[in-house]
Short mmCIF file of C-alpha atoms and ligand atoms in Angstrom, two decimals:
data_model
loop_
_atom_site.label_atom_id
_atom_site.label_comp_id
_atom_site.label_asym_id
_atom_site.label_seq_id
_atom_site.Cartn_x
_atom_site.Cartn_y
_atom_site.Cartn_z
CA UNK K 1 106.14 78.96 95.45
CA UNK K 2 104.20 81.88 94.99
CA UNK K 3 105.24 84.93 92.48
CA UNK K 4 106.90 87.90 94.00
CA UNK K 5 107.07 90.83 91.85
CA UNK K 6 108.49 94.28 91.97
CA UNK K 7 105.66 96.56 90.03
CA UNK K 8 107.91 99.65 88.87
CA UNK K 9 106.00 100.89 86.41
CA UNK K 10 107.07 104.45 85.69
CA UNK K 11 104.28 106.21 86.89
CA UNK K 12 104.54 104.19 90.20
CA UNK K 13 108.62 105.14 90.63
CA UNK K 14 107.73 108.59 90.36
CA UNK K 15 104.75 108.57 92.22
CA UNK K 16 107.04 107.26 95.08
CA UNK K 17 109.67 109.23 94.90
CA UNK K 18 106.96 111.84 96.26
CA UNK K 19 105.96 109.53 98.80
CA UNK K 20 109.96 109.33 100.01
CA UNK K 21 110.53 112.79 99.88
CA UNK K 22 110.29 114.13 103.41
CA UNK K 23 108.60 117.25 102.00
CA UNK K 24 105.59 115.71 101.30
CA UNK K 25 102.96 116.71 103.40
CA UNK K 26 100.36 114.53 104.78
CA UNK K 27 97.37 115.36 101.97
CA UNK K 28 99.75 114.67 99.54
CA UNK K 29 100.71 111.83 100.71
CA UNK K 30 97.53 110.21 101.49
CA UNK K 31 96.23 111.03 97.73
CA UNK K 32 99.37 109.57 96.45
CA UNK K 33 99.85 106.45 98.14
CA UNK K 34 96.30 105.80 96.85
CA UNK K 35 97.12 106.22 93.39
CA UNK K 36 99.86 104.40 93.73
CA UNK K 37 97.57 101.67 95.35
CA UNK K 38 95.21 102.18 92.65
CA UNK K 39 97.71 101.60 89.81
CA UNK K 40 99.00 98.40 91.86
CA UNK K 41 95.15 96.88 91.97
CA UNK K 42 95.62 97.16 88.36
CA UNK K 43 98.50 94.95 87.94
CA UNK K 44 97.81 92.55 91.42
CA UNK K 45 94.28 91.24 89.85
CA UNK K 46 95.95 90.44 85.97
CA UNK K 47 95.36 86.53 86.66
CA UNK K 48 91.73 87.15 87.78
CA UNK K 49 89.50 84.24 86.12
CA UNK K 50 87.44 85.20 83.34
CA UNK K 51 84.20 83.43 82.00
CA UNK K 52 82.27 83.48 78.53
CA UNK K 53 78.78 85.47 78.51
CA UNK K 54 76.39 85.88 75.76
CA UNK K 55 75.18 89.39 74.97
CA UNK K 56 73.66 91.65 72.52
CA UNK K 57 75.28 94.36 70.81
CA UNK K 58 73.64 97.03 69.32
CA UNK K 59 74.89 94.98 66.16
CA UNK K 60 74.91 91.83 66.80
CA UNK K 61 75.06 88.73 69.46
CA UNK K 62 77.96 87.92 70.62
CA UNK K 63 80.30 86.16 73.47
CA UNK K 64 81.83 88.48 76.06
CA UNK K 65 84.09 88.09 78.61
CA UNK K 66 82.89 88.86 82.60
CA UNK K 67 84.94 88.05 85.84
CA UNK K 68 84.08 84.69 86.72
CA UNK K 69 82.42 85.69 90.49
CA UNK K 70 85.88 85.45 92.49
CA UNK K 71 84.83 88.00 94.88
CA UNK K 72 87.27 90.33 96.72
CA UNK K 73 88.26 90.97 100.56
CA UNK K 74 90.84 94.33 100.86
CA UNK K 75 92.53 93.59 104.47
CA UNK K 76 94.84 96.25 105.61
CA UNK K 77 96.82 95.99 108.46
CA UNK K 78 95.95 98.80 110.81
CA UNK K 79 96.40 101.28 110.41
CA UNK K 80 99.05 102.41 107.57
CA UNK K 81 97.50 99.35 105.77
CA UNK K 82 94.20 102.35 105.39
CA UNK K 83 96.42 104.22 103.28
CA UNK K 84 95.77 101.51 100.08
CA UNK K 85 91.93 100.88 100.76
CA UNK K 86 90.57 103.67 98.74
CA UNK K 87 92.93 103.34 95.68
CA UNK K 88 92.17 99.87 95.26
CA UNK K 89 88.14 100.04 95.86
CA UNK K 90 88.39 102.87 92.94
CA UNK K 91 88.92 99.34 90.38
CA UNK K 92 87.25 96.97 92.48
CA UNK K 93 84.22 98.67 94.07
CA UNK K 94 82.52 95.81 94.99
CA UNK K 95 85.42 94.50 97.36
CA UNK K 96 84.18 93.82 100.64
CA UNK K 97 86.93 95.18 103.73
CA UNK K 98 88.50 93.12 106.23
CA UNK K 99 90.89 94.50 109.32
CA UNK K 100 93.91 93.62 111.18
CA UNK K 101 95.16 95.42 113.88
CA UNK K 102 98.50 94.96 115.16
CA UNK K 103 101.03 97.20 116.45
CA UNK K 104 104.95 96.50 117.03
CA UNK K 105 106.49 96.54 120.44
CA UNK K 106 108.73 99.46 119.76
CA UNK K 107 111.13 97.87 122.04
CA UNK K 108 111.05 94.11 120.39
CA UNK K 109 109.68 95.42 117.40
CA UNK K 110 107.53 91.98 117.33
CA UNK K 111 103.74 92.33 116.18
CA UNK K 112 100.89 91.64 118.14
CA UNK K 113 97.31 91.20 117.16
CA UNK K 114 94.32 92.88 118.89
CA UNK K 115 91.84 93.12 116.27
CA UNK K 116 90.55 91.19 113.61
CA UNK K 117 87.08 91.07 111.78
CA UNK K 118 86.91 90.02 108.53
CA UNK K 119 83.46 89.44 105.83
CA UNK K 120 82.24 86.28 107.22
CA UNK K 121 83.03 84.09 103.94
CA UNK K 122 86.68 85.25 104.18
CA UNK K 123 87.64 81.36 102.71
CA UNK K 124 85.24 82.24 99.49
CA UNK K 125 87.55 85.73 98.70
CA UNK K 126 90.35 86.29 96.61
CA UNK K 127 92.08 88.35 99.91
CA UNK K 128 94.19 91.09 98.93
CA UNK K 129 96.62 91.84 102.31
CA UNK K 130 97.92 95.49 102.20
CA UNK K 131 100.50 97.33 104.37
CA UNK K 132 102.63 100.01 103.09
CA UNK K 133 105.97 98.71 104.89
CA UNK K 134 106.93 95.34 104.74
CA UNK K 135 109.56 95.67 107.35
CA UNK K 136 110.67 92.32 109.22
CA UNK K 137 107.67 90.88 107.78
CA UNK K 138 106.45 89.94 111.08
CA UNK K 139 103.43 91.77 111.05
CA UNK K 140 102.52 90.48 107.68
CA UNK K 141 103.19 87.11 108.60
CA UNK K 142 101.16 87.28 111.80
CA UNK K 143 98.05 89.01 109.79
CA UNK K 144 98.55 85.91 107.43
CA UNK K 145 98.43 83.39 109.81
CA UNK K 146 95.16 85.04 111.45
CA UNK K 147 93.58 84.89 107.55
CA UNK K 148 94.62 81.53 106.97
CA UNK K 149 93.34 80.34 110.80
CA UNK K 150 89.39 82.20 109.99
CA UNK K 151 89.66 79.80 106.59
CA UNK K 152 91.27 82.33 103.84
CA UNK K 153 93.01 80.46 100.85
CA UNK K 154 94.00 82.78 98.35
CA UNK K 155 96.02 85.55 99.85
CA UNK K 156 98.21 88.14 97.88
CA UNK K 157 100.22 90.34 99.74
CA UNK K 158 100.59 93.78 98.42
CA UNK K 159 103.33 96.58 99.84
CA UNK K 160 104.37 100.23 98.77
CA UNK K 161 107.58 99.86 100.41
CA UNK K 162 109.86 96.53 101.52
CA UNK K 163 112.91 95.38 102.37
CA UNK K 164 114.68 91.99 101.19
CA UNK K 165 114.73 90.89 105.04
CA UNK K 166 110.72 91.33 105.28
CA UNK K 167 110.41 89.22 101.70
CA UNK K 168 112.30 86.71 102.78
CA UNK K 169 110.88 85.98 106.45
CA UNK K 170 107.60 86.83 104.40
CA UNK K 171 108.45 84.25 101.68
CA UNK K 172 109.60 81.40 103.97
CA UNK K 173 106.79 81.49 106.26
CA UNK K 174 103.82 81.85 103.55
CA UNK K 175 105.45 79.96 100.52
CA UNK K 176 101.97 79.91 99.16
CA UNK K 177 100.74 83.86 98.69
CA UNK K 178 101.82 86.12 95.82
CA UNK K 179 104.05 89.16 97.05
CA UNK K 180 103.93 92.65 95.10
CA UNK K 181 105.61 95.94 96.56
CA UNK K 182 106.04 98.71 94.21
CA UNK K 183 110.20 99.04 95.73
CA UNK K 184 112.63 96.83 97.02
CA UNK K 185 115.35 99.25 99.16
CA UNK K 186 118.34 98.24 100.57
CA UNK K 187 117.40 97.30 104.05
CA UNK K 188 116.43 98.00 107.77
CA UNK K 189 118.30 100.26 109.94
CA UNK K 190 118.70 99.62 114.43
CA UNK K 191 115.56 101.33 114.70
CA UNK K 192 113.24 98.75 112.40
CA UNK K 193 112.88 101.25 109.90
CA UNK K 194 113.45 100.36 105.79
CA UNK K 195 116.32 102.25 104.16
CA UNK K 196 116.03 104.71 102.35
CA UNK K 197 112.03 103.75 102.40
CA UNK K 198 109.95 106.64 103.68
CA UNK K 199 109.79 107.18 107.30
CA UNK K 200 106.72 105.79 109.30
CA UNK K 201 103.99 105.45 106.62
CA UNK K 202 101.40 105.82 109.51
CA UNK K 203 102.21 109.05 110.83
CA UNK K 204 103.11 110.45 107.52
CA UNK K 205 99.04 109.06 106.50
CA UNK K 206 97.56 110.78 109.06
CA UNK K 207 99.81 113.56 110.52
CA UNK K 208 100.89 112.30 113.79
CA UNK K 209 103.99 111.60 115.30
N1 URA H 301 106.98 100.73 109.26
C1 URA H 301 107.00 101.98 108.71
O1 URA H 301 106.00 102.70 108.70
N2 URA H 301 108.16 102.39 108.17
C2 URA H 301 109.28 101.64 108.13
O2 URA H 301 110.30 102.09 107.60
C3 URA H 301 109.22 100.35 108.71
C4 URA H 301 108.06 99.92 109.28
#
């Protein structure tokens, strides 16, 4: 089973609580969820595999530690999934960017998937899936499942904002992938949306309605 972790790091609750707070207008918002992106990165790539390097010092020789070539996709789901590019490309610059576009029926509220392109050795990347909302978990599951079906292997998942229905439809149907979200809330109201959570993280990232 993979880990699933709940990063709450201070600076990330408070950072949040901005992001909740219906005040928050959309520049503020964008910077923030960013940083709070940003801080995330930090914590999401702690098990990346390091190798031994000999340098020179000023001083002296010596053996060095240098990431051992796993190299990075970012995939957001379109289009709140934007919102955490930027934060994350700040630690890992090099970090090549996939996307997956799907939208929920606002009827059904079930995903679909209209667009996907992805760096071409997607199977070769440590794949870092981001979405604000992890809702019903449908739409990351489907944006999984189109990952896993181009040849990806090593997917972590990586929300702002879920709710324990989304982890566990998210958990059972990828037992696999690692699952971080920076708040756990209490659950979905009859409209899809996560309670309290923070509204629709799309139109509050880029100011429509
Ligand atoms: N998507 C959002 O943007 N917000 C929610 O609360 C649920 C899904």
């Amino acid at each position: 089973m993979g880990k699933f972790q709940v990063l709450d790091h201070p600076l990330i609750q408070h950072k949040l609580t901005i992001l909740r707070n219906k005040k928050t207008g959309t520049k503020a918002f964008r910077e923030i969820a960013n940083e709070i992106a940003n801080l995330m990165a930090y914590e999401v790539t702690r098990d990346m595999p390091l190798e031994d390097i000999t340098i020179e010092t000023p001083v002296t020789k010596t053996t060095a530690k240098k990431l051992a070539g796993k190299k990075v996709a970012i995939v957001p789901i379109l289009r709140a999934g934007i919102g955490m590019v930027d934060g994350i490309l700040q630690l890992i610059p090099a970090a090549k960017v996939g996307h997956i576009g799907m939208y929920r029926d606002e009827e059904t509220l079930v995903p679909h998937e209209y667009f996907v392109k992805l760096p071409a050795d997607i199977d070769q990347r440590q794949v870092f899936v981001v979405d604000p909302m992890l809702a019903t978990g449908g739409s990351a599951i489907m944006a999984i499942d189109a990952l896993k079906k181009r040849g990806a292997t090593n997917i972590k998942f990586v929300c702002l904002v879920s709710a324990p229905e989304g982890i566990k439809a998210l958990r059972e149907a990828h037992p696999d992938i690692d699952v971080y979200t920076a708040a756990l809330d209490e659950g979905l109201n009859e409209d899809g949306y996560i309670v309290p959570g923070l509204g629709d993280a799309g139109d509050r990232l880029f100011g429509t309605r």
